[in-house]
Amino acid sequence: MTIITLIPGDGIGQEVVPAAARVLEAFALPLTLQYADAGWATFQQGGDALPPSTLALCEASDAILFGATQSPMDKVAGYRSPILALRKRFDLFANLRPARAGDIDLLIVRENTEGLYSGRERVEDDGATAIAERVITRRASERIVRAACEQALLRRHKLTIVHKANVLKETCGLFRRVAFEVTAGYADLEVEEMLVDTAAMRLVQDPARFDVIVTTNLFGDILSDLAAGLTGGLGIAPSANLGIGRPAVFEPVHGSAPDIAGKGIADPRAALLSTAMLLEFLGYRAEAQTLTNACYGIAHMGSTAATTDEIIRILQRMP
Ligand code: IPM
Ligand code: MN
């Protein structure tokens, strides 16, 4: 039996993850769904944002659907972001973030384990200077670029390597060098490089020119929100966090959206598209395709339940 752990988390995660569970149940596949707690509310109750009981359920599962969690801006003793912890625990190095609308169909492949997210921050001069270390390794660069090349082969065979090696000569320099070493082994791909600032501009001016973009952690975080903004917003932006084996973690790119939480109005499509990526990962390709098309085929109807109902109706009309 295939086990899926559902982690609603905070805010609208509590609304969109149950919507995804309804859709999964509608497929009537041999899947066991189990819920687990994580996030800010969980931290406030028990002092741990990702309790050992949740981790144990995740360890025993094939895939995880993660809603959203609220993270404090300031340092809170003992708090760690559950999504960052899950990425680390399962070495989910590849963050796949597709963006589709009209003639735009691109995929950002974001390195997910290092860069400016390495957690190496400190203060000096009694707090008057703050320093973050940006860690780039050959190993992580190699595997993320290889993952991006494999994705490009499944798509339009075009890869854009995004970096800032003109300034960050060591870190981006290493990433860029390794990227070209890896892509040299993919003769069927059209490969180009682009500075991250240029990439931001070109994404706005001519997003349809892009197929697969591969980049480091923070650049990928920023550009994927930009791409989401171009294609209907965060309400429709899904992602997959993939490692070597199982489990993988699937999450809507949007956060907990406290401003609209509890009102039943959150757009469930980002979570449902993430669920489609989860189904694809588990080998249910036809179901994944049908669900993806259903999500892109309708507009959000203003209520989480209504949009979910409509998507389930579309699925049930399918052969
Ligand atoms: C995302 C989010 C996370 C990230 C935060 C919540 C840690 O912004 O998944 O893009 O920056 O990776
Ligand atoms: Mn983000």
Tab-separated table of C-alpha atoms and ligand atoms in Angstrom:
chain	number	residue	atom	x	y	z
A	1	MET	CA	0.000	0.000	0.000
A	2	THR	CA	1.226	3.439	-0.879
A	3	ILE	CA	1.175	5.862	2.028
A	4	ILE	CA	0.669	9.601	1.688
A	5	THR	CA	1.162	11.877	4.666
A	6	LEU	CA	-0.887	15.062	4.605
A	7	ILE	CA	0.492	17.991	6.595
A	8	PRO	CA	-2.000	20.873	6.438
A	9	GLY	CA	0.094	23.127	8.714
A	10	ASP	CA	-1.143	26.653	9.370
A	11	GLY	CA	-3.582	29.100	7.832
A	12	ILE	CA	-5.050	28.142	4.466
A	13	GLY	CA	-2.995	24.928	4.540
A	14	GLN	CA	-5.839	23.699	6.787
A	15	GLU	CA	-8.258	24.360	3.935
A	16	VAL	CA	-6.395	23.384	0.777
A	17	VAL	CA	-4.889	20.121	2.023
A	18	PRO	CA	-8.273	18.619	2.968
A	19	ALA	CA	-9.456	19.730	-0.497
A	20	ALA	CA	-6.575	17.733	-1.980
A	21	ALA	CA	-7.561	14.750	0.173
A	22	ARG	CA	-11.067	14.904	-1.310
A	23	VAL	CA	-9.608	14.816	-4.816
A	24	LEU	CA	-7.282	11.925	-3.974
A	25	GLU	CA	-10.217	9.998	-2.551
A	26	ALA	CA	-12.237	10.691	-5.697
A	27	PHE	CA	-9.608	8.830	-7.745
A	28	ALA	CA	-10.204	5.711	-5.612
A	29	LEU	CA	-6.567	4.613	-5.942
A	30	PRO	CA	-4.895	2.179	-3.522
A	31	LEU	CA	-3.528	4.985	-1.369
A	32	THR	CA	-3.526	5.331	2.406
A	33	LEU	CA	-3.886	8.936	3.533
A	34	GLN	CA	-2.692	9.909	6.992
A	35	TYR	CA	-2.682	13.352	8.585
A	36	ALA	CA	0.191	14.808	10.599
A	37	ASP	CA	0.789	18.075	12.450
A	38	ALA	CA	3.479	20.667	11.868
A	39	GLY	CA	3.874	24.416	11.937
A	40	TRP	CA	3.496	27.400	14.159
A	41	ALA	CA	0.359	26.263	15.980
A	42	THR	CA	2.008	22.890	16.602
A	43	PHE	CA	5.087	24.678	17.926
A	44	GLN	CA	3.015	26.793	20.279
A	45	GLN	CA	1.221	23.744	21.622
A	46	GLY	CA	4.166	21.408	22.050
A	47	GLY	CA	7.378	23.367	21.529
A	48	ASP	CA	8.285	21.581	18.285
A	49	ALA	CA	7.226	22.734	14.811
A	50	LEU	CA	7.957	19.299	13.364
A	51	PRO	CA	7.330	16.800	16.186
A	52	PRO	CA	9.010	13.369	16.172
A	53	SER	CA	5.590	11.732	15.694
A	54	THR	CA	5.147	13.663	12.422
A	55	LEU	CA	8.643	12.837	11.297
A	56	ALA	CA	8.014	9.143	11.985
A	57	LEU	CA	4.867	9.205	9.823
A	58	CYS	CA	6.816	10.993	7.068
A	59	GLU	CA	9.646	8.474	7.230
A	60	ALA	CA	7.189	5.657	6.679
A	61	SER	CA	5.464	7.289	3.728
A	62	ASP	CA	5.956	7.360	-0.025
A	63	ALA	CA	4.973	10.978	-0.508
A	64	ILE	CA	4.057	13.990	1.596
A	65	LEU	CA	1.647	16.776	0.757
A	66	PHE	CA	2.583	19.858	2.726
A	67	GLY	CA	0.162	22.787	3.009
A	68	ALA	CA	1.828	25.847	4.471
A	69	THR	CA	3.230	26.990	7.756
A	70	GLN	CA	3.544	30.354	9.309
A	71	SER	CA	7.116	31.262	10.242
A	72	PRO	CA	8.079	34.095	12.541
A	73	MET	CA	10.255	36.853	11.038
A	74	ASP	CA	12.374	37.052	14.149
A	75	LYS	CA	14.402	34.331	15.743
A	76	VAL	CA	12.315	32.220	18.126
A	77	ALA	CA	14.261	29.801	20.303
A	78	GLY	CA	13.652	26.204	19.261
A	79	TYR	CA	11.624	27.047	16.157
A	80	ARG	CA	12.749	25.666	12.815
A	81	SER	CA	10.828	25.889	9.570
A	82	PRO	CA	9.191	22.472	9.028
A	83	ILE	CA	9.513	22.618	5.237
A	84	LEU	CA	13.223	23.418	5.451
A	85	ALA	CA	13.617	20.620	8.004
A	86	LEU	CA	11.820	18.126	5.732
A	87	ARG	CA	13.925	19.121	2.725
A	88	LYS	CA	17.014	18.572	4.808
A	89	ARG	CA	15.905	15.348	6.474
A	90	PHE	CA	15.101	13.630	3.166
A	91	ASP	CA	17.804	15.406	1.145
A	92	LEU	CA	15.203	16.777	-1.261
A	93	PHE	CA	17.663	18.614	-3.429
A	94	ALA	CA	15.491	19.412	-6.439
A	95	ASN	CA	12.649	21.883	-6.162
A	96	LEU	CA	10.546	21.749	-9.334
A	97	ARG	CA	8.316	24.754	-9.875
A	98	PRO	CA	6.273	24.814	-13.064
A	99	ALA	CA	4.468	27.939	-14.271
A	100	ARG	CA	1.887	27.682	-17.016
A	101	ALA	CA	-0.624	30.087	-18.562
A	102	GLY	CA	-1.437	30.944	-22.169
A	103	ASP	CA	1.753	30.509	-24.186
A	104	ILE	CA	3.913	30.419	-21.048
A	105	ASP	CA	5.060	26.947	-20.045
A	106	LEU	CA	8.229	27.007	-18.010
A	107	LEU	CA	9.805	25.047	-15.211
A	108	ILE	CA	12.136	26.438	-12.595
A	109	VAL	CA	14.479	23.857	-11.118
A	110	ARG	CA	15.674	25.344	-7.869
A	111	GLU	CA	18.578	23.912	-5.893
A	112	ASN	CA	17.061	23.178	-2.529
A	113	THR	CA	19.775	22.326	-0.011
A	114	GLU	CA	22.489	24.974	0.065
A	115	GLY	CA	23.333	28.432	-1.294
A	116	LEU	CA	22.139	31.237	0.947
A	117	TYR	CA	19.849	28.766	2.730
A	118	SER	CA	22.726	26.895	4.331
A	119	GLY	CA	21.819	28.310	7.721
A	120	ARG	CA	25.280	29.780	8.190
A	121	GLU	CA	24.400	33.212	9.476
A	122	ARG	CA	26.014	35.058	12.311
A	123	VAL	CA	26.445	38.491	13.767
A	124	GLU	CA	29.642	40.304	14.646
A	125	ASP	CA	30.454	43.678	16.232
A	126	ASP	CA	27.809	43.213	18.924
A	127	GLY	CA	25.151	42.833	16.273
A	128	ALA	CA	26.242	45.776	14.130
A	129	THR	CA	27.313	43.434	11.310
A	130	ALA	CA	25.369	40.435	10.057
A	131	ILE	CA	26.962	37.829	7.812
A	132	ALA	CA	25.421	35.028	5.742
A	133	GLU	CA	27.612	32.419	4.090
A	134	ARG	CA	26.575	31.197	0.671
A	135	VAL	CA	27.676	27.600	0.280
A	136	ILE	CA	27.886	26.135	-3.218
A	137	THR	CA	29.282	22.651	-3.734
A	138	ARG	CA	30.246	20.727	-6.843
A	139	ARG	CA	28.136	17.794	-5.672
A	140	ALA	CA	24.900	19.757	-5.213
A	141	SER	CA	25.438	21.780	-8.389
A	142	GLU	CA	26.050	18.635	-10.398
A	143	ARG	CA	22.947	16.827	-9.250
A	144	ILE	CA	20.618	19.804	-9.634
A	145	VAL	CA	21.827	20.546	-13.159
A	146	ARG	CA	21.503	16.877	-14.084
A	147	ALA	CA	17.935	16.879	-12.741
A	148	ALA	CA	17.184	19.986	-14.810
A	149	CYS	CA	18.643	18.414	-17.954
A	150	GLU	CA	16.463	15.334	-17.453
A	151	GLN	CA	13.401	17.574	-17.090
A	152	ALA	CA	14.344	19.496	-20.243
A	153	LEU	CA	14.529	16.225	-22.165
A	154	LEU	CA	10.900	15.578	-21.186
A	155	ARG	CA	9.909	19.045	-22.399
A	156	ARG	CA	11.143	21.417	-25.152
A	157	HIS	CA	14.846	20.584	-24.787
A	158	LYS	CA	15.883	24.058	-23.727
A	159	LEU	CA	17.836	24.898	-20.586
A	160	THR	CA	18.759	28.289	-19.146
A	161	ILE	CA	21.463	28.317	-16.476
A	162	VAL	CA	20.833	31.312	-14.221
A	163	HIS	CA	23.595	32.732	-12.027
A	164	LYS	CA	25.459	35.899	-11.095
A	165	ALA	CA	29.000	34.734	-11.806
A	166	ASN	CA	30.108	38.192	-12.936
A	167	VAL	CA	29.983	39.279	-9.286
A	168	LEU	CA	29.875	36.074	-7.219
A	169	LYS	CA	32.964	34.692	-8.904
A	170	GLU	CA	33.608	31.832	-6.499
A	171	THR	CA	30.126	30.577	-5.633
A	172	CYS	CA	28.254	31.289	-8.849
A	173	GLY	CA	31.503	30.669	-10.705
A	174	LEU	CA	31.592	27.095	-9.418
A	175	PHE	CA	27.889	26.566	-10.106
A	176	ARG	CA	28.301	27.869	-13.666
A	177	ARG	CA	31.402	25.781	-14.396
A	178	VAL	CA	29.833	22.592	-13.120
A	179	ALA	CA	26.612	23.382	-15.002
A	180	PHE	CA	28.479	23.563	-18.300
A	181	GLU	CA	30.384	20.370	-17.494
A	182	VAL	CA	27.107	18.538	-16.925
A	183	THR	CA	25.262	20.006	-19.908
A	184	ALA	CA	28.178	19.056	-22.174
A	185	GLY	CA	26.926	15.498	-21.760
A	186	TYR	CA	23.467	16.410	-23.114
A	187	ALA	CA	23.947	16.957	-26.837
A	188	ASP	CA	20.192	17.095	-27.460
A	189	LEU	CA	19.682	20.181	-25.320
A	190	GLU	CA	19.884	23.803	-26.314
A	191	VAL	CA	21.782	25.363	-23.397
A	192	GLU	CA	22.225	29.037	-22.575
A	193	GLU	CA	23.295	31.029	-19.549
A	194	MET	CA	21.760	34.207	-18.165
A	195	LEU	CA	22.563	36.524	-15.284
A	196	VAL	CA	19.842	36.458	-12.651
A	197	ASP	CA	18.951	40.139	-13.002
A	198	THR	CA	18.635	39.774	-16.757
A	199	ALA	CA	16.595	36.643	-16.221
A	200	ALA	CA	14.137	38.588	-14.045
A	201	MET	CA	13.707	41.145	-16.815
A	202	ARG	CA	13.390	38.597	-19.611
A	203	LEU	CA	10.877	36.610	-17.567
A	204	VAL	CA	8.682	39.673	-17.424
A	205	GLN	CA	9.242	40.749	-21.033
A	206	ASP	CA	9.137	37.414	-22.799
A	207	PRO	CA	8.318	34.510	-20.484
A	208	ALA	CA	7.302	32.226	-23.349
A	209	ARG	CA	10.940	32.016	-24.490
A	210	PHE	CA	11.849	29.930	-21.436
A	211	ASP	CA	11.554	26.182	-21.052
A	212	VAL	CA	13.640	24.956	-18.089
A	213	ILE	CA	15.564	27.293	-15.804
A	214	VAL	CA	18.107	25.896	-13.374
A	215	THR	CA	19.477	28.032	-10.581
A	216	THR	CA	20.689	28.226	-7.013
A	217	ASN	CA	18.442	28.264	-3.963
A	218	LEU	CA	17.583	31.910	-3.269
A	219	PHE	CA	17.529	32.947	-6.939
A	220	GLY	CA	15.126	30.063	-7.569
A	221	ASP	CA	12.956	31.080	-4.635
A	222	ILE	CA	12.607	34.613	-5.983
A	223	LEU	CA	12.264	33.788	-9.677
A	224	SER	CA	9.648	31.118	-8.984
A	225	ASP	CA	7.416	33.652	-7.238
A	226	LEU	CA	7.991	36.002	-10.159
A	227	ALA	CA	6.984	33.247	-12.584
A	228	ALA	CA	3.917	32.507	-10.457
A	229	GLY	CA	2.999	36.174	-10.629
A	230	LEU	CA	3.136	36.028	-14.421
A	231	THR	CA	0.896	33.018	-14.664
A	232	GLY	CA	-2.058	33.682	-12.424
A	233	GLY	CA	-0.427	34.191	-9.063
A	234	LEU	CA	0.436	31.997	-6.121
A	235	GLY	CA	-3.068	30.493	-6.103
A	236	ILE	CA	-2.024	28.299	-8.975
A	237	ALA	CA	1.686	27.679	-8.351
A	238	PRO	CA	2.633	24.117	-7.344
A	239	SER	CA	5.969	22.545	-6.474
A	240	ALA	CA	7.723	19.260	-5.900
A	241	ASN	CA	10.702	18.676	-3.617
A	242	LEU	CA	12.488	15.610	-4.938
A	243	GLY	CA	15.449	13.614	-3.702
A	244	ILE	CA	16.798	10.258	-4.766
A	245	GLY	CA	14.067	7.998	-3.452
A	246	ARG	CA	11.019	8.252	-1.234
A	247	PRO	CA	9.415	10.162	0.283
A	248	ALA	CA	9.225	13.332	-1.782
A	249	VAL	CA	7.396	16.436	-0.576
A	250	PHE	CA	4.830	18.345	-2.620
A	251	GLU	CA	3.693	21.811	-1.638
A	252	PRO	CA	1.806	24.769	-3.036
A	253	VAL	CA	4.238	27.685	-3.369
A	254	HIS	CA	1.846	29.975	-1.482
A	255	GLY	CA	2.209	30.414	2.230
A	256	SER	CA	-0.321	30.232	5.032
A	257	ALA	CA	-2.038	33.495	3.919
A	258	PRO	CA	-3.294	34.502	7.388
A	259	ASP	CA	-5.273	37.375	5.833
A	260	ILE	CA	-7.713	35.017	4.129
A	261	ALA	CA	-7.375	31.959	6.396
A	262	GLY	CA	-10.519	30.488	7.916
A	263	LYS	CA	-12.829	32.080	5.361
A	264	GLY	CA	-13.100	29.153	2.985
A	265	ILE	CA	-12.033	31.285	0.038
A	266	ALA	CA	-8.483	30.026	-0.623
A	267	ASP	CA	-7.765	28.852	-4.161
A	268	PRO	CA	-7.134	25.093	-3.861
A	269	ARG	CA	-5.583	24.766	-7.322
A	270	ALA	CA	-1.942	25.202	-6.217
A	271	ALA	CA	-2.396	22.368	-3.723
A	272	LEU	CA	-4.248	20.285	-6.315
A	273	LEU	CA	-1.558	20.860	-8.947
A	274	SER	CA	0.972	19.827	-6.307
A	275	THR	CA	-1.151	16.734	-5.764
A	276	ALA	CA	-0.956	16.074	-9.507
A	277	MET	CA	2.851	16.242	-9.265
A	278	LEU	CA	2.619	13.808	-6.355
A	279	LEU	CA	0.502	11.399	-8.422
A	280	GLU	CA	2.988	11.646	-11.287
A	281	PHE	CA	5.813	10.863	-8.847
A	282	LEU	CA	3.934	7.765	-7.665
A	283	GLY	CA	3.509	6.611	-11.260
A	284	TYR	CA	-0.134	7.600	-11.746
A	285	ARG	CA	0.581	9.522	-14.934
A	286	ALA	CA	-2.898	9.532	-16.450
A	287	GLU	CA	-4.472	10.731	-13.205
A	288	ALA	CA	-1.786	13.404	-12.873
A	289	GLN	CA	-2.441	14.665	-16.386
A	290	THR	CA	-6.202	14.746	-15.919
A	291	LEU	CA	-5.935	16.626	-12.633
A	292	THR	CA	-3.423	19.097	-14.073
A	293	ASN	CA	-5.666	19.849	-17.026
A	294	ALA	CA	-8.692	20.233	-14.775
A	295	CYS	CA	-6.865	22.760	-12.577
A	296	TYR	CA	-5.570	24.836	-15.477
A	297	GLY	CA	-8.900	24.527	-17.255
A	298	ILE	CA	-11.038	26.417	-14.763
A	299	ALA	CA	-10.849	29.661	-12.841
A	300	HIS	CA	-11.064	29.782	-9.056
A	301	MET	CA	-14.712	30.194	-8.149
A	302	GLY	CA	-14.116	32.195	-4.997
A	303	SER	CA	-14.710	29.354	-2.587
A	304	THR	CA	-12.347	26.470	-1.835
A	305	ALA	CA	-15.206	23.993	-1.723
A	306	ALA	CA	-16.815	25.166	-4.973
A	307	THR	CA	-13.569	25.008	-6.952
A	308	THR	CA	-12.774	21.588	-5.498
A	309	ASP	CA	-16.302	20.341	-6.300
A	310	GLU	CA	-15.956	21.547	-9.873
A	311	ILE	CA	-12.590	19.829	-10.306
A	312	ILE	CA	-13.966	16.576	-8.911
A	313	ARG	CA	-16.901	16.871	-11.329
A	314	ILE	CA	-14.462	17.282	-14.239
A	315	LEU	CA	-12.459	14.240	-13.074
A	316	GLN	CA	-15.579	12.136	-12.842
A	317	ARG	CA	-16.591	13.026	-16.403
A	318	MET	CA	-13.243	11.657	-17.628
A	319	PRO	CA	-13.143	8.087	-18.911
B	1	IPM	C1	9.130	28.464	-0.554
B	1	IPM	C2	9.057	29.251	0.713
B	1	IPM	C3	10.101	28.710	1.655
B	1	IPM	C4	11.423	28.894	0.985
B	1	IPM	C5	10.126	29.331	3.057
B	1	IPM	C6	8.769	29.294	3.701
B	1	IPM	C7	11.145	28.665	3.931
B	1	IPM	O1	9.261	30.602	0.445
B	1	IPM	O2	8.900	27.249	-0.519
B	1	IPM	O3	9.415	29.051	-1.601
B	1	IPM	O4	11.928	30.012	0.924
B	1	IPM	O5	11.955	27.926	0.474
B	2	MN	MN	9.307	31.103	-1.701
